[in-house]
Amino acid sequence: GIYLPPALTREQAVVSTQSTGIYGTDDQRNAVHGSDSQKGAEREIRFYFPDAVVEPISSGDQATDYLVKNVMPVLTNGFVELCKVKPDDPLTWIADWLLANNPNKPQVQEPTAA
C-alpha cells in the first residue's frame, strides 16, 4: 500500500515498499496524505485549494454503483491485458495502459481544412 495512518512513528512507517516510509519523516512531513474522515477531506481540500469546486463525495451504494459502472470495467480490462503481456515492470505497464485507455481523456478534434 501507499497510505499509512498519520499517527505512526517513523519506525513504524519505515517499510521499503511504502512511500510514507521512504519519503516521510514524521506525521507532519509525509509523502502522501489521507484525511481521517469525509468531513476532514472536504475541509482540507477547501483549505489547500480555495478555488477548487468541491463536489459532494459519494458514499455507500452511490459510491459502489459508480465504481462498478465506471472504474471496474477499465481496471478489469487493464489487468486482463497485463496478464496477457506479462511485462517485466507491471506497475509502469499498468500506469501507462491506464493513461492510454482513460475513458475520460479529452478527445481533441483537429479542424478540417476549408
C-alpha positions as semicolon CSV with decimal commas, in nm:
position;residue;x (nm);y (nm);z (nm)
1;G;0,000;0,000;0,000
2;I;0,092;0,365;-0,020
3;Y;-0,108;0,529;0,257
4;L;-0,036;0,478;0,624
5;P;-0,231;0,644;0,907
6;P;-0,068;0,976;1,005
7;A;-0,019;0,883;1,372
8;L;0,251;0,623;1,301
9;T;0,602;0,679;1,430
10;R;0,890;0,695;1,184
11;E;0,998;0,347;1,290
12;Q;0,650;0,209;1,225
13;A;0,637;0,371;0,882
14;V;0,976;0,253;0,759
15;V;0,887;-0,019;0,514
16;S;1,090;-0,023;0,194
17;T;0,788;-0,051;-0,036
18;Q;0,591;0,225;0,135
19;S;0,616;0,582;0,001
20;T;0,547;0,701;0,354
21;G;0,841;0,503;0,488
22;I;1,075;0,605;0,210
23;Y;0,995;0,976;0,186
24;G;0,812;1,074;0,502
25;T;0,995;1,198;0,808
26;D;0,708;1,225;1,057
27;D;0,331;1,273;1,071
28;Q;0,368;1,638;0,959
29;R;0,615;1,585;0,672
30;N;0,473;1,291;0,485
31;A;0,495;1,172;0,124
32;V;0,121;1,120;0,094
33;H;-0,178;1,238;0,287
34;G;-0,515;1,086;0,362
35;S;-0,783;1,255;0,564
36;D;-0,929;1,084;0,868
37;S;-1,289;1,144;0,757
38;Q;-1,502;1,268;0,470
39;K;-1,562;1,598;0,652
40;G;-1,190;1,633;0,713
41;A;-1,116;1,570;0,345
42;E;-1,363;1,836;0,234
43;R;-1,224;2,087;0,486
44;E;-0,864;2,019;0,383
45;I;-0,941;2,041;0,010
46;R;-1,107;2,380;0,063
47;F;-0,806;2,495;0,269
48;Y;-0,534;2,385;0,027
49;F;-0,728;2,451;-0,293
50;P;-0,956;2,750;-0,217
51;D;-1,053;2,798;-0,583
52;A;-1,146;2,433;-0,640
53;V;-1,504;2,326;-0,684
54;V;-1,564;2,060;-0,421
55;E;-1,844;1,828;-0,521
56;P;-2,011;1,607;-0,263
57;I;-1,815;1,288;-0,202
58;S;-2,023;0,981;-0,280
59;S;-2,059;0,708;-0,023
60;G;-2,246;0,385;0,034
61;D;-2,448;0,244;-0,255
62;Q;-2,391;0,555;-0,466
63;A;-2,013;0,513;-0,447
64;T;-2,037;0,139;-0,510
65;D;-2,259;0,192;-0,815
66;Y;-2,015;0,447;-0,957
67;L;-1,717;0,218;-0,904
68;V;-1,894;-0,082;-1,058
69;K;-2,012;0,116;-1,359
70;N;-1,712;0,339;-1,430
71;V;-1,397;0,211;-1,263
72;M;-1,417;-0,167;-1,251
73;P;-1,458;-0,222;-1,628
74;V;-1,148;-0,014;-1,705
75;L;-0,940;-0,181;-1,433
76;T;-1,060;-0,526;-1,535
77;N;-0,962;-0,467;-1,899
78;G;-0,625;-0,329;-1,792
79;F;-0,545;-0,620;-1,564
80;V;-0,655;-0,875;-1,825
81;E;-0,415;-0,713;-2,074
82;L;-0,144;-0,703;-1,807
83;C;-0,180;-1,078;-1,754
84;K;-0,158;-1,140;-2,128
85;V;0,152;-0,924;-2,177
86;K;0,335;-1,017;-1,854
87;P;0,574;-0,719;-1,868
88;D;0,895;-0,703;-1,664
89;D;0,770;-0,388;-1,489
90;P;0,396;-0,444;-1,434
91;L;0,344;-0,128;-1,228
92;T;0,477;0,101;-1,500
93;W;0,297;-0,100;-1,767
94;I;-0,045;-0,070;-1,597
95;A;0,015;0,301;-1,530
96;D;0,092;0,359;-1,899
97;W;-0,204;0,146;-2,004
98;L;-0,440;0,341;-1,778
99;L;-0,315;0,671;-1,921
100;A;-0,359;0,547;-2,278
101;N;-0,703;0,395;-2,210
102;N;-0,852;0,665;-1,988
103;P;-1,218;0,687;-2,092
104;N;-1,226;1,047;-1,965
105;K;-0,926;1,161;-2,170
106;P;-1,022;1,470;-2,368
107;Q;-1,080;1,396;-2,734
108;V;-0,924;1,668;-2,945
109;Q;-1,050;1,702;-3,299
110;E;-0,828;1,877;-3,548
111;P;-1,005;2,145;-3,751
112;T;-1,078;2,043;-4,107
113;A;-0,936;2,246;-4,393
114;A;-1,198;2,467;-4,554
